[in-house]
Amino acid sequence: EMMKDVLGLTFLETTLKEKLHLDEVIVVSGDSDHSPLVKKEMGRACAQCIMNHLQDDEVVAVAGGTTLAAVAEMMIPLGHRRNVLFVPARGGLGENVENQANTICAKIAERAHGKYRLLHVPDQLSKEAYESIIEEPEIKDLLKIIRSAKMLVHGIGDAQTMAERRKTPKEDFEKIKKGKAVGEAFGYYFNQKGEVVHKVQTVGMQLEDLKNIRNVIAVAGGASKAKAIKAYMNQSLATILVTDEVAAKELLREL
Ligand code: G3H
């Protein structure tokens, strides 16, 4: 904590918390865009934050991405916390295996010594497939559990970067571009104002469910994500932000 003061990180945390109306902001020093070590530190800070807020008998929903993979890498045991269940927030979004919510969920639970359940549904569902899959008893049961989560941990991405990284169909890509999306979180694409311009059709947590979740922890860093973070924060659905120094400074300039 003393080190944080010396670096001026406490000031960044307090100011951002106030301006973004969040319960908590955690800023790690450095730039995760250019340093894998800083990304790891963000993962460590997020893992600690999860433990600080987690209670017995709770469901934790986790999203995908490389930042969440860093959280999984740095995850710590649940300790005295009893009966915690980890689940993926949503079905597949077209990511590579290592960035998928299922993979990250299993890894986080393993490191935490907790239980987990996985969501086995194909990516990019058609409307018909979506409607029939949510009626499958096993899926239906799990979806109910996911929507009962008291904590959600997710990354925030630059819209264009995310659309390119995922196997985004051409017409969706156009929609994202035309809608001037700047940010992305768990398959939702946001414009500068924080309005949803596109959502990936998949099962699991939906944006409207977030208001029922006690702790929504967003973890994202790097100057390249400042606009995306700001856009997402305009939705004001997150309660906690874990970020890095350069993103925090850039965000403050934009606010
Ligand atoms: O779901 C992906 C996130 O929104 C951002 O991904 O952590 O790899 O930048 P990332």
CSV table of C-alpha atoms and ligand atoms in Angstrom, one decimal, residues 39 63-68 93 95 99 154-158 162 165-166 184-187 219 225, ligand 1:
chain,number,residue,atom,x,y,z
A,39,LYS,CA,-1.1,-8.2,-17.2
A,63,ALA,CA,-16.1,-14.5,-19.0
A,64,GLY,CA,-13.3,-15.1,-21.6
A,65,GLY,CA,-10.3,-13.4,-23.1
A,66,THR,CA,-6.6,-13.1,-22.5
A,67,THR,CA,-7.0,-10.9,-19.4
A,68,LEU,CA,-9.3,-13.4,-17.7
A,93,LEU,CA,-18.2,-16.2,-28.7
A,95,GLU,CA,-12.6,-17.4,-29.4
A,99,ASN,CA,-9.5,-17.6,-24.4
A,154,HIS,CA,-15.2,-10.1,-17.2
A,155,GLY,CA,-12.7,-8.4,-19.5
A,156,ILE,CA,-13.4,-5.4,-21.7
A,157,GLY,CA,-12.0,-5.3,-25.2
A,158,ASP,CA,-11.5,-2.8,-28.1
A,162,MET,CA,-12.4,-8.3,-30.6
A,165,ARG,CA,-10.0,-11.9,-33.2
A,166,ARG,CA,-13.3,-13.8,-33.2
A,184,GLU,CA,-16.8,-5.0,-26.1
A,185,ALA,CA,-17.6,-7.1,-23.0
A,186,PHE,CA,-18.8,-10.7,-22.9
A,187,GLY,CA,-20.1,-10.6,-26.4
A,219,VAL,CA,-10.7,-6.2,-15.5
A,225,LYS,CA,-8.6,0.0,-24.1
B,1,G3H,O1,-13.9,-11.2,-24.1
B,1,G3H,C1,-12.9,-10.5,-24.3
B,1,G3H,C2,-12.6,-9.3,-23.6
B,1,G3H,O2,-13.7,-8.4,-23.7
B,1,G3H,C3,-11.3,-8.7,-23.9
B,1,G3H,O3,-10.3,-9.7,-24.2
B,1,G3H,O4,-8.7,-9.7,-22.3
B,1,G3H,O5,-8.1,-10.7,-24.5
B,1,G3H,O6,-8.3,-8.2,-24.3
B,1,G3H,P1,-8.8,-9.5,-23.8
